[in-house]
Coordinates of C-alpha atoms and ligand atoms in Angstrom, one line a residue:
Chain A
M1 CA -2.0 -5.0 53.1
T2 CA 0.3 -2.8 54.8
L3 CA 2.9 -0.4 53.3
A4 CA 5.7 -2.7 54.9
A5 CA 4.5 -5.7 53.5
A6 CA 4.0 -4.5 49.9
K7 CA 7.3 -3.3 50.2
D8 CA 8.8 -6.8 51.0
K9 CA 7.0 -8.0 48.2
D10 CA 8.5 -5.9 45.7
Q11 CA 11.9 -6.8 47.1
D12 CA 11.6 -10.7 47.1
Q13 CA 10.5 -10.2 43.2
A14 CA 13.9 -8.2 42.8
T15 CA 16.1 -11.1 44.3
P16 CA 17.8 -12.4 41.6
A17 CA 17.5 -16.3 41.3
G18 CA 20.2 -18.2 42.3
S19 CA 22.0 -15.6 44.8
S20 CA 20.4 -17.7 47.9
R21 CA 18.6 -20.8 46.6
P22 CA 14.9 -20.6 47.4
N23 CA 13.0 -23.0 49.2
T24 CA 11.4 -24.7 46.5
V25 CA 7.8 -26.9 46.9
R26 CA 6.2 -29.5 45.0
P27 CA 2.3 -29.9 45.1
R28 CA 1.4 -32.5 47.4
T29 CA 0.4 -35.7 45.6
Y30 CA -0.5 -39.5 46.0
G31 CA 2.4 -41.9 45.2
L32 CA 5.9 -41.3 44.2
A33 CA 5.5 -38.5 41.9
D34 CA 8.8 -39.7 40.6
R35 CA 11.1 -38.5 43.3
P36 CA 14.1 -40.3 43.4
T37 CA 14.6 -43.7 45.6
L38 CA 18.0 -44.7 44.4
A39 CA 19.7 -43.3 47.6
I40 CA 17.1 -45.1 49.9
S41 CA 17.6 -48.4 48.0
L42 CA 21.2 -48.5 48.5
A43 CA 21.0 -47.9 52.2
A44 CA 18.7 -50.5 52.6
L45 CA 21.0 -53.0 50.7
A46 CA 24.0 -51.5 52.9
V47 CA 21.7 -52.2 56.0
L48 CA 20.8 -55.7 55.0
L49 CA 24.3 -56.7 54.6
V50 CA 25.5 -55.3 57.8
V51 CA 22.9 -57.3 59.6
W52 CA 23.8 -60.5 57.6
E53 CA 27.6 -60.2 58.6
L54 CA 26.7 -59.3 62.1
V55 CA 24.3 -62.3 62.6
T56 CA 26.6 -65.0 61.3
R57 CA 30.0 -63.3 62.6
F58 CA 28.5 -63.7 66.1
G59 CA 27.2 -67.3 65.5
L60 CA 23.9 -66.2 65.9
V61 CA 22.7 -68.6 62.9
Q62 CA 24.8 -71.5 62.2
S63 CA 26.7 -71.4 59.0
L64 CA 25.1 -74.2 57.9
F65 CA 21.9 -72.3 57.2
L66 CA 23.4 -68.8 56.6
P67 CA 27.3 -68.9 55.7
T68 CA 28.7 -65.4 56.3
P69 CA 29.0 -62.7 53.2
G70 CA 32.8 -63.6 53.1
E71 CA 32.3 -67.4 52.7
V72 CA 29.8 -66.6 50.0
W73 CA 32.2 -64.4 48.1
T74 CA 34.9 -67.0 48.4
Q75 CA 32.7 -69.6 47.1
F76 CA 31.5 -67.0 44.2
V77 CA 35.4 -67.3 43.1
A78 CA 35.6 -70.8 43.7
V79 CA 32.7 -71.7 41.5
S80 CA 33.7 -69.0 38.8
T81 CA 37.2 -70.7 38.3
D82 CA 36.7 -74.4 39.3
G83 CA 33.4 -74.7 38.6
Y84 CA 30.4 -76.9 40.4
A85 CA 28.4 -79.8 39.6
G86 CA 30.3 -80.2 36.2
A87 CA 30.4 -77.0 35.1
T88 CA 31.9 -73.5 35.4
L89 CA 29.6 -70.6 36.7
S90 CA 29.9 -69.1 33.3
E91 CA 28.6 -72.2 31.7
H92 CA 25.6 -72.5 34.0
I93 CA 24.8 -69.0 33.3
G94 CA 24.9 -69.0 30.0
A95 CA 22.9 -72.1 29.5
S96 CA 19.8 -70.2 31.6
L97 CA 20.4 -67.3 29.5
L98 CA 20.1 -69.1 26.3
R99 CA 16.9 -70.3 27.6
I100 CA 15.5 -67.8 28.7
F101 CA 16.5 -65.6 25.8
T102 CA 15.2 -68.2 23.3
A103 CA 12.0 -68.8 25.2
A104 CA 11.4 -64.5 25.3
V105 CA 12.2 -64.5 21.6
I106 CA 9.6 -67.1 21.1
A107 CA 7.0 -66.0 23.4
S108 CA 7.3 -62.2 22.4
S109 CA 6.7 -62.9 18.5
T110 CA 3.8 -65.0 19.2
A111 CA 2.0 -63.2 22.0
I112 CA 2.2 -59.5 20.8
P113 CA 0.4 -60.5 17.2
I114 CA -1.9 -62.5 18.8
G115 CA -2.5 -60.1 21.8
L116 CA -3.0 -57.4 19.2
A117 CA -5.3 -59.7 17.2
M118 CA -7.2 -60.3 20.6
G119 CA -7.7 -56.6 21.1
L120 CA -8.8 -56.2 17.6
N121 CA -10.8 -58.9 16.5
R122 CA -13.7 -60.3 18.2
W123 CA -13.0 -64.5 16.8
A124 CA -9.3 -64.0 17.9
K125 CA -10.6 -62.9 21.2
G126 CA -13.2 -65.5 21.5
L127 CA -10.8 -68.4 20.2
A128 CA -8.0 -67.5 22.3
D129 CA -9.5 -66.3 25.5
P130 CA -10.5 -69.5 26.9
I131 CA -7.3 -71.3 26.3
I132 CA -5.1 -68.2 28.1
E133 CA -7.6 -67.9 30.7
F134 CA -7.3 -71.8 31.4
Y135 CA -3.8 -72.1 31.7
W136 CA -2.4 -68.9 32.6
P137 CA -3.4 -69.2 36.6
L138 CA -1.6 -73.1 36.4
P139 CA 1.7 -73.0 38.3
P140 CA 4.2 -74.3 35.6
L141 CA 5.3 -76.8 38.2
A142 CA 1.9 -78.3 37.8
Y143 CA 2.2 -78.8 34.1
L144 CA 6.1 -79.5 34.5
P145 CA 5.3 -83.4 34.0
L146 CA 3.4 -83.2 30.6
M147 CA 6.0 -81.2 29.1
I148 CA 8.4 -84.1 30.1
I149 CA 6.2 -86.7 29.2
W150 CA 5.2 -84.9 25.8
L151 CA 8.6 -83.3 25.3
G152 CA 11.5 -85.5 26.7
I153 CA 13.9 -84.2 28.8
G154 CA 16.1 -82.3 26.3
E155 CA 15.8 -78.5 25.8
S156 CA 12.3 -78.3 24.1
S157 CA 10.8 -79.0 27.3
K158 CA 12.6 -76.5 29.0
I159 CA 12.1 -74.0 26.5
T160 CA 8.6 -74.7 26.0
L161 CA 7.9 -74.6 29.9
L162 CA 9.4 -70.8 30.0
T163 CA 7.6 -69.7 26.6
L164 CA 4.2 -70.8 28.2
A165 CA 5.0 -68.9 31.3
M166 CA 6.5 -65.9 29.6
F167 CA 3.5 -66.2 27.0
A168 CA 0.4 -64.9 29.0
P169 CA 2.1 -61.7 30.5
I170 CA 3.0 -60.2 27.3
C171 CA -0.1 -61.3 25.3
L172 CA -2.6 -60.0 28.1
S173 CA -0.6 -56.8 28.1
A174 CA -0.6 -56.4 24.7
Q175 CA -4.5 -56.6 24.6
A176 CA -4.8 -54.1 27.4
G177 CA -2.6 -51.7 25.4
V178 CA -5.0 -52.1 22.1
R179 CA -7.6 -51.3 24.3
G180 CA -6.5 -48.5 25.7
L181 CA -6.1 -46.5 22.8
P182 CA -8.0 -43.5 21.8
V183 CA -10.6 -44.0 19.2
E184 CA -10.0 -40.6 17.7
R185 CA -6.3 -41.8 16.7
I186 CA -7.7 -44.7 15.1
N187 CA -10.4 -42.6 13.2
A188 CA -8.0 -39.6 12.2
A189 CA -5.7 -42.4 10.9
L190 CA -8.6 -43.9 9.0
S191 CA -10.0 -40.4 7.8
L192 CA -6.2 -40.0 6.4
G193 CA -7.0 -42.6 4.0
G194 CA -5.0 -45.5 6.0
T195 CA -5.7 -49.2 5.2
R196 CA -6.5 -51.4 8.3
W197 CA -2.5 -52.6 7.9
Q198 CA -1.1 -49.1 7.6
V199 CA -3.3 -48.4 10.7
L200 CA -2.3 -51.1 12.5
R201 CA 1.5 -50.3 11.6
T202 CA 1.9 -46.7 12.5
V203 CA -0.9 -46.2 15.1
I204 CA -2.2 -49.4 17.1
L205 CA 1.4 -50.8 17.3
P206 CA 3.3 -48.2 18.3
G207 CA 0.5 -46.9 20.7
A208 CA 0.2 -50.2 22.5
L209 CA 4.0 -50.2 22.6
P210 CA 4.6 -49.2 26.4
E211 CA 1.8 -51.8 27.6
I212 CA 3.9 -54.5 25.8
L213 CA 7.2 -53.4 26.8
T214 CA 5.8 -53.7 30.2
G215 CA 4.4 -56.9 29.7
V216 CA 7.8 -58.2 28.5
R217 CA 9.4 -56.8 31.6
I218 CA 6.8 -58.8 33.9
A219 CA 7.3 -61.7 31.3
I220 CA 11.3 -61.9 31.8
G221 CA 10.6 -61.6 35.7
V222 CA 8.1 -64.9 35.3
G223 CA 10.9 -66.4 33.2
W224 CA 13.4 -66.3 36.1
S225 CA 11.3 -67.6 38.7
T226 CA 10.1 -70.5 36.4
L227 CA 13.7 -71.2 35.4
V228 CA 14.7 -73.4 38.5
A229 CA 11.8 -75.6 38.2
A230 CA 12.3 -75.8 34.2
E231 CA 16.1 -76.8 35.3
L232 CA 14.7 -79.6 37.7
I233 CA 14.1 -81.6 34.3
A234 CA 17.3 -83.6 34.0
A235 CA 19.6 -80.5 33.4
T236 CA 23.2 -80.7 33.5
R237 CA 23.5 -77.5 33.3
G238 CA 22.0 -73.9 34.3
I239 CA 22.0 -71.8 37.7
G240 CA 18.6 -73.7 38.7
F241 CA 20.6 -76.8 38.2
M242 CA 23.3 -75.3 40.0
I243 CA 21.4 -74.5 43.0
M244 CA 19.3 -77.8 43.2
S245 CA 22.7 -80.1 43.0
A246 CA 23.9 -77.6 45.8
A247 CA 21.1 -77.9 48.3
Q248 CA 21.3 -81.8 47.8
F249 CA 24.7 -81.6 49.6
L250 CA 23.5 -78.8 52.1
A251 CA 26.6 -76.4 50.0
T252 CA 24.1 -73.5 51.5
D253 CA 27.1 -71.1 50.3
V254 CA 26.6 -72.1 46.7
V255 CA 22.8 -71.8 47.2
F256 CA 23.5 -68.2 48.0
V257 CA 26.0 -67.5 44.8
G258 CA 23.1 -69.0 42.6
I259 CA 20.5 -66.7 44.0
G260 CA 22.9 -63.9 44.0
V261 CA 23.7 -64.4 40.3
I262 CA 19.9 -64.7 39.3
A263 CA 19.4 -62.0 41.3
V264 CA 21.7 -59.7 39.5
F265 CA 20.7 -60.9 36.3
A266 CA 17.0 -60.3 37.0
F267 CA 17.7 -57.0 37.9
T268 CA 19.9 -55.9 35.4
F269 CA 17.4 -57.3 32.6
S270 CA 14.8 -55.4 34.1
L271 CA 16.8 -52.2 34.4
G272 CA 18.0 -52.9 30.5
L273 CA 14.2 -52.9 29.1
Q274 CA 13.4 -50.0 31.0
L275 CA 16.0 -48.2 29.2
L276 CA 14.8 -49.9 25.9
E277 CA 11.5 -48.1 27.3
R278 CA 12.7 -45.1 27.7
W279 CA 14.6 -45.2 24.3
L280 CA 11.6 -46.3 22.4
V281 CA 8.8 -44.8 24.0
P282 CA 10.3 -41.2 24.6
W283 CA 6.9 -39.4 25.0
K284 CA 5.8 -41.3 27.5
G285 CA 6.1 -40.4 31.1
P286 CA 6.6 -36.9 32.8
Q287 CA 6.1 -34.2 30.4
Chain B
M1 CA -20.6 -31.7 -3.3
L2 CA -21.4 -33.2 -0.2
Q3 CA -25.1 -33.8 0.2
V4 CA -26.9 -35.2 3.6
R5 CA -30.2 -36.7 2.6
Q6 CA -33.5 -37.6 5.3
A7 CA -30.2 -38.9 7.6
S8 CA -31.4 -40.4 10.8
V9 CA -30.0 -42.1 13.4
F10 CA -31.1 -43.9 16.8
F11 CA -28.7 -45.1 19.5
E12 CA -29.4 -47.7 22.1
Q13 CA -28.4 -46.2 25.6
G14 CA -28.2 -48.1 29.2
G15 CA -31.4 -50.1 29.8
G16 CA -32.6 -50.5 26.3
R17 CA -33.9 -46.9 26.1
I18 CA -33.6 -45.7 22.4
V19 CA -32.6 -42.4 21.7
Q20 CA -32.9 -40.6 18.3
A21 CA -30.0 -38.3 18.1
L22 CA -30.7 -37.6 14.1
K23 CA -34.1 -36.9 12.7
R24 CA -34.5 -36.7 9.0
V25 CA -31.6 -34.4 8.4
S26 CA -30.7 -32.8 5.1
L27 CA -28.2 -30.6 4.2
D28 CA -25.8 -29.5 1.3
L29 CA -22.1 -28.5 1.7
P30 CA -21.4 -26.2 -0.9
T31 CA -17.7 -25.9 -2.5
G32 CA -16.3 -23.0 -1.3
G33 CA -18.6 -22.9 1.7
I34 CA -18.3 -22.9 5.4
V35 CA -21.3 -24.6 7.1
M36 CA -21.5 -23.9 10.9
A37 CA -23.8 -26.2 12.9
L38 CA -24.7 -24.5 16.3
G39 CA -27.0 -26.0 18.8
A40 CA -27.0 -26.7 22.8
S41 CA -25.0 -29.8 23.8
G42 CA -26.7 -33.4 23.0
C43 CA -28.7 -31.9 19.9
G44 CA -26.5 -34.2 17.5
K45 CA -24.1 -32.0 16.3
S46 CA -21.2 -34.5 16.6
T47 CA -23.6 -37.5 15.5
L48 CA -24.1 -35.5 11.9
L49 CA -20.3 -35.0 11.8
N50 CA -19.2 -38.7 12.6
A51 CA -21.8 -39.5 10.1
I52 CA -20.4 -37.7 7.1
A53 CA -17.0 -38.6 8.2
G54 CA -17.8 -42.3 8.1
F55 CA -17.3 -43.2 11.7
L56 CA -20.9 -43.9 12.2
P57 CA -23.3 -45.6 9.8
L58 CA -26.5 -44.0 9.6
S59 CA -30.0 -45.6 10.3
E60 CA -31.5 -44.5 7.5
G61 CA -30.9 -41.9 4.8
V62 CA -28.2 -41.4 2.9
I63 CA -25.0 -39.4 2.7
L64 CA -23.3 -38.5 -0.8
L65 CA -20.2 -37.3 -1.9
D66 CA -20.3 -36.0 -5.7
G67 CA -23.0 -38.6 -6.3
M68 CA -21.2 -41.6 -4.2
P69 CA -22.6 -43.0 -1.2
V70 CA -20.1 -42.3 2.0
E71 CA -19.9 -45.4 4.2
R72 CA -16.8 -45.7 5.1
P73 CA -13.9 -42.8 6.7
G74 CA -11.6 -41.8 3.3
A75 CA -9.2 -39.1 2.5
D76 CA -11.8 -36.9 0.6
R77 CA -12.8 -36.1 3.9
G78 CA -10.4 -34.6 6.4
V79 CA -11.1 -34.3 10.0
V80 CA -9.9 -31.9 12.8
F81 CA -11.0 -33.1 16.6
Q82 CA -11.6 -31.3 19.5
K83 CA -8.9 -32.8 21.4
D84 CA -5.9 -33.2 19.0
A85 CA -5.8 -36.7 17.8
L86 CA -2.1 -36.4 17.0
L87 CA 0.5 -39.2 17.0
P88 CA 2.7 -38.5 20.3
W89 CA 5.6 -40.3 18.8
R90 CA 5.9 -38.4 15.7
S91 CA 7.2 -35.0 14.9
A92 CA 4.8 -32.2 13.8
A93 CA 6.0 -32.8 10.4
D94 CA 5.6 -36.8 10.5
N95 CA 2.2 -36.2 11.9
V96 CA 1.1 -33.9 9.1
A97 CA 2.8 -36.6 6.3
L98 CA 0.8 -39.3 7.5
G99 CA -1.9 -39.2 5.1
L100 CA 1.1 -38.8 2.4
E101 CA 2.8 -41.6 3.8
Y102 CA -0.5 -43.9 3.4
A103 CA -0.9 -42.6 -0.1
G104 CA 2.8 -43.7 -1.1
M105 CA 4.3 -40.4 -1.4
P106 CA 8.2 -40.9 -1.2
R107 CA 9.9 -39.7 2.0
R108 CA 11.3 -36.5 0.6
E109 CA 8.4 -35.2 -1.3
R110 CA 6.4 -35.8 2.0
R111 CA 8.5 -33.6 4.2
E112 CA 8.6 -31.0 1.6
R113 CA 5.2 -30.7 1.3
A114 CA 4.5 -31.2 5.3
E115 CA 6.9 -27.9 5.9
A116 CA 4.8 -26.2 3.4
L117 CA 1.7 -27.1 5.1
L118 CA 3.2 -25.9 8.6
R119 CA 4.0 -22.6 6.9
L120 CA 0.4 -22.3 5.9
V121 CA -0.5 -22.8 9.6
H122 CA 2.6 -20.5 10.6
L123 CA 4.2 -23.4 12.5
E124 CA 7.4 -22.8 10.1
G125 CA 10.6 -23.8 12.5
F126 CA 8.2 -26.5 14.6
A127 CA 8.6 -29.2 12.1
D128 CA 10.8 -31.5 14.6
A129 CA 8.7 -30.6 17.7
R130 CA 6.6 -33.8 19.2
P131 CA 2.9 -32.5 19.8
N132 CA 4.0 -32.8 23.8
E133 CA 6.5 -30.0 23.4
L134 CA 3.7 -27.8 21.2
S135 CA 0.8 -25.8 22.9
G136 CA -3.0 -26.6 22.6
G137 CA -3.3 -23.8 20.0
M138 CA 0.0 -24.9 18.1
R139 CA -1.6 -28.8 18.4
Q140 CA -4.5 -27.7 16.9
R141 CA -2.9 -26.0 13.8
V142 CA -0.8 -29.4 13.5
G143 CA -4.3 -31.0 13.1
L144 CA -5.6 -28.5 10.9
A145 CA -2.3 -29.0 8.6
R146 CA -2.6 -32.8 8.8
A147 CA -6.0 -32.7 7.6
L148 CA -5.0 -30.6 4.6
A149 CA -2.3 -32.7 3.7
T150 CA -4.4 -35.2 1.8
D151 CA -6.1 -32.2 -0.2
P152 CA -9.5 -33.3 0.8
K153 CA -13.1 -32.1 -0.8
V154 CA -14.3 -31.9 2.7
L155 CA -13.2 -30.5 5.8
L156 CA -15.0 -31.4 9.1
M157 CA -14.6 -29.7 12.3
D158 CA -16.1 -30.6 15.5
E159 CA -15.5 -27.9 17.9
P160 CA -11.8 -27.9 16.8
F161 CA -11.1 -24.7 19.0
G162 CA -13.4 -25.5 22.1
A163 CA -10.6 -26.0 24.6
L164 CA -8.7 -23.2 23.9
D165 CA -8.4 -19.8 25.5
S166 CA -10.0 -17.0 23.8
Q167 CA -7.1 -14.8 22.2
T168 CA -5.6 -18.5 20.8
R169 CA -9.2 -18.9 19.6
E170 CA -9.1 -15.7 17.5
H171 CA -6.1 -16.1 16.2
M172 CA -7.1 -19.9 15.1
Q173 CA -10.1 -18.2 13.6
D174 CA -8.4 -15.8 11.7
L175 CA -6.0 -18.7 10.1
L176 CA -8.9 -20.8 9.6
V177 CA -10.4 -18.0 7.4
E178 CA -7.3 -17.3 5.3
V179 CA -6.5 -21.1 4.7
W180 CA -10.0 -21.1 3.9
A181 CA -9.8 -18.2 1.0
K182 CA -6.6 -20.0 -0.5
T183 CA -8.2 -23.6 -0.6
A184 CA -11.8 -24.0 -2.1
K185 CA -13.1 -26.5 0.4
Q186 CA -16.4 -27.7 1.7
V187 CA -15.9 -26.9 5.3
F188 CA -18.5 -28.1 7.9
F189 CA -17.7 -26.8 11.4
I190 CA -19.3 -27.5 15.0
T191 CA -19.3 -25.1 17.6
H192 CA -21.4 -23.8 20.5
S193 CA -20.1 -20.3 20.1
I194 CA -22.8 -18.2 18.4
E195 CA -20.4 -15.5 17.8
E196 CA -17.9 -17.9 16.2
A197 CA -20.6 -19.3 13.9
L198 CA -21.5 -15.6 12.8
M199 CA -17.7 -14.8 11.8
L200 CA -16.9 -17.7 10.1
G201 CA -19.7 -19.4 8.4
T202 CA -21.3 -18.6 4.9
T203 CA -24.1 -20.7 6.5
I204 CA -25.4 -21.3 9.8
L205 CA -27.4 -24.1 10.8
V206 CA -29.4 -24.3 14.4
M207 CA -29.9 -27.7 15.8
L208 CA -32.2 -28.3 18.7
P209 CA -32.6 -31.7 20.4
R210 CA -34.5 -34.5 21.2
P211 CA -34.8 -35.7 18.4
G212 CA -31.7 -33.8 17.0
R213 CA -32.6 -31.8 13.9
I214 CA -32.0 -28.8 11.9
V215 CA -34.4 -25.9 12.5
A216 CA -33.4 -23.0 10.9
H217 CA -30.6 -21.5 8.5
W218 CA -29.4 -18.2 7.5
E219 CA -26.8 -17.5 4.6
L220 CA -24.1 -14.9 5.7
D221 CA -21.5 -12.8 4.0
F222 CA -19.4 -11.8 6.9
V223 CA -16.4 -14.3 6.7
Q224 CA -16.1 -13.4 2.9
R225 CA -16.1 -9.6 3.8
I226 CA -13.5 -10.0 6.3
A227 CA -11.4 -12.5 3.9
A228 CA -11.8 -9.5 1.5
G229 CA -9.9 -7.3 3.8
E230 CA -13.0 -6.0 5.9
K231 CA -11.7 -5.3 9.8
A232 CA -13.5 -7.9 11.8
E233 CA -14.0 -5.5 14.6
A234 CA -16.2 -3.5 12.6
V235 CA -18.1 -6.4 10.9
R236 CA -18.6 -7.6 14.8
R237 CA -20.4 -4.4 15.4
E238 CA -22.6 -3.9 12.8
K239 CA -26.4 -3.9 13.6
R240 CA -27.2 -7.0 11.4
F241 CA -24.3 -9.0 13.3
G242 CA -25.8 -8.1 16.7
A243 CA -29.7 -8.8 15.6
L244 CA -28.9 -12.3 14.4
H245 CA -26.6 -12.8 17.4
D246 CA -30.0 -12.5 19.8
E247 CA -32.4 -14.1 17.3
I248 CA -30.0 -17.5 17.4
R249 CA -29.7 -17.3 21.2
T250 CA -33.4 -17.0 21.5
L251 CA -34.0 -19.9 19.2
I252 CA -31.5 -22.1 20.9
H253 CA -32.9 -21.0 24.5
A254 CA -36.4 -21.8 23.6
G255 CA -35.7 -25.1 22.0
E256 CA -33.7 -26.2 25.4
Q257 CA -36.9 -24.9 27.2
V258 CA -39.5 -27.2 25.0
G259 CA -37.1 -29.9 25.2
S260 CA -36.8 -30.0 28.9
V261 CA -40.3 -30.1 29.4
Q262 CA -40.6 -32.9 27.2
Ligands
ADP1 N1 -22.0 -43.8 20.8 C1 -23.5 -43.4 21.6 N2 -24.4 -44.2 22.3 C2 -25.6 -43.9 22.4 N3 -26.1 -42.5 22.6 C3 -25.2 -41.4 22.0 C4 -24.1 -41.8 21.5 N4 -23.4 -40.8 20.5 C5 -24.4 -40.1 21.1 N5 -25.5 -40.2 21.4 C6 -26.3 -39.6 22.1 O1 -27.0 -38.7 21.0 C7 -27.2 -37.4 21.3 C8 -26.5 -36.6 20.5 O2 -25.4 -36.6 20.5 P1 -24.0 -35.7 20.1 O3 -24.4 -35.5 18.7 O4 -22.9 -35.9 20.6 O5 -24.5 -34.1 20.4 P2 -23.7 -32.9 20.3 O6 -22.3 -33.3 19.8 O7 -24.5 -32.0 19.6 O8 -23.3 -32.6 21.7 C9 -27.0 -37.4 22.6 O9 -28.3 -37.3 23.1 C10 -26.1 -38.5 23.1 O10 -26.5 -39.1 24.4
MG2 MG1 -20.4 -33.0 20.2

């Protein structure tokens, strides 16, 4: 190393941080490594809106197939105030939210204990596995007719359909959460005198919680996508019902309003659950 | 007093191969003693500790604690793991208090006792820190405090300082001696550092692999003298210390040679 280079190095170290911001670097990694993506997403959305506007404004696609953003907005205001197909927009939304919410509560309160039991107990796993593995891959639309025959066309068949669709992801994730626990933690708890129940409550359940919350997030997503199917069953309210009725009259703009509403709510739910996760499991994630 | 009598453990490994991890091992853990187990990796040290902890049943033989057979894990045998097994969602104090919580101690009392234990391991001021905010050495100290919280008769430590840098390791060794001098426990401590075994043990066991067995043991007084105030450096420079170090190393090395020929 020359004298000049050595001097340079000394000067570098003497430079106070912040006088001019140094060029910071990150290690090369695969994947995202939690770099922000929000700006990219917003830009992509903006581009999509502009393309939509241009395509419709210059008449490249007939308004019957693709209404302009302006038309959809006007229709949104109209449906909000005057309603569509016998109910206002907020009544449709309320009916759908109630179904999703009820199904989510029933599915979580059954799937979490069953999933935990399946991760811990040979009998629970042996008994429940074939049932879940059998029905889980079936499309909800395939067993929808059975629901109607067994439970009628009221709320119970819709909520059962949604519950069944939401059950499997939560149950499987609770199971995976238990399997992923380090055995040392369980052993440590047992050698501190914990009973099986105490260990379950203080070590296993909190340890499996991150996986369970991921399962709930997936389940809510599955719930929204099953909702339209559920509301095909002679519903008189609901976002799915509204979309189906609008489709019958080729009211494309109302269909778009419905899709937009579902997208906004699904996004909000997912965001809410991510916040809940950050609050409940703050020890997880970047250290 | 914890007694291991004629303990044998067989494992079935992939392809139906049977491995004998322990062959008729007998040992006593005297109260107020630190028994150090030394040996090459794979010689059955962890197997022995896990059996004493109750994590692993024996194929043959029996383990007695004050005359009663040991069958499952329990609060009378505290364990410090090599990799810390702390609960990441609990603060240091709440981790230390876990065993007290299981025993039904009221919250306030628990907290006081946890803070006293954290003082004992020189972690005052870190009661509310989460494990991921602590260094490796600090986490091991929380693990030690947690194992001490339920006042177990036996303290089991499986290479607890193995993952620490040498300076932190020496601090932890001093700390263990300090804690040991204050609390009369039966300590069973696994290490693969001969030096650590000599510095900390009142007894040293040497184990050899295939099948895992105890082949030699020594009674020592280095740790008692260090606890009584003698300089660790001076003890380490003693002739007997160096001679034992060489003897043990030769023994372990020779055992490995024989093992690899078989
Ligand atoms: N769960 C297990 N299944 C099969 N073999 C095992 C198991 N645990 C340990 N062994 C075998 O038993 C022997 C002793 O292992 P261990 O007690 O972990 O050794 P040490 O702690 O001295 O390194 C090794 O040969 C290891 O492969
Ligand atoms: Mg080991």
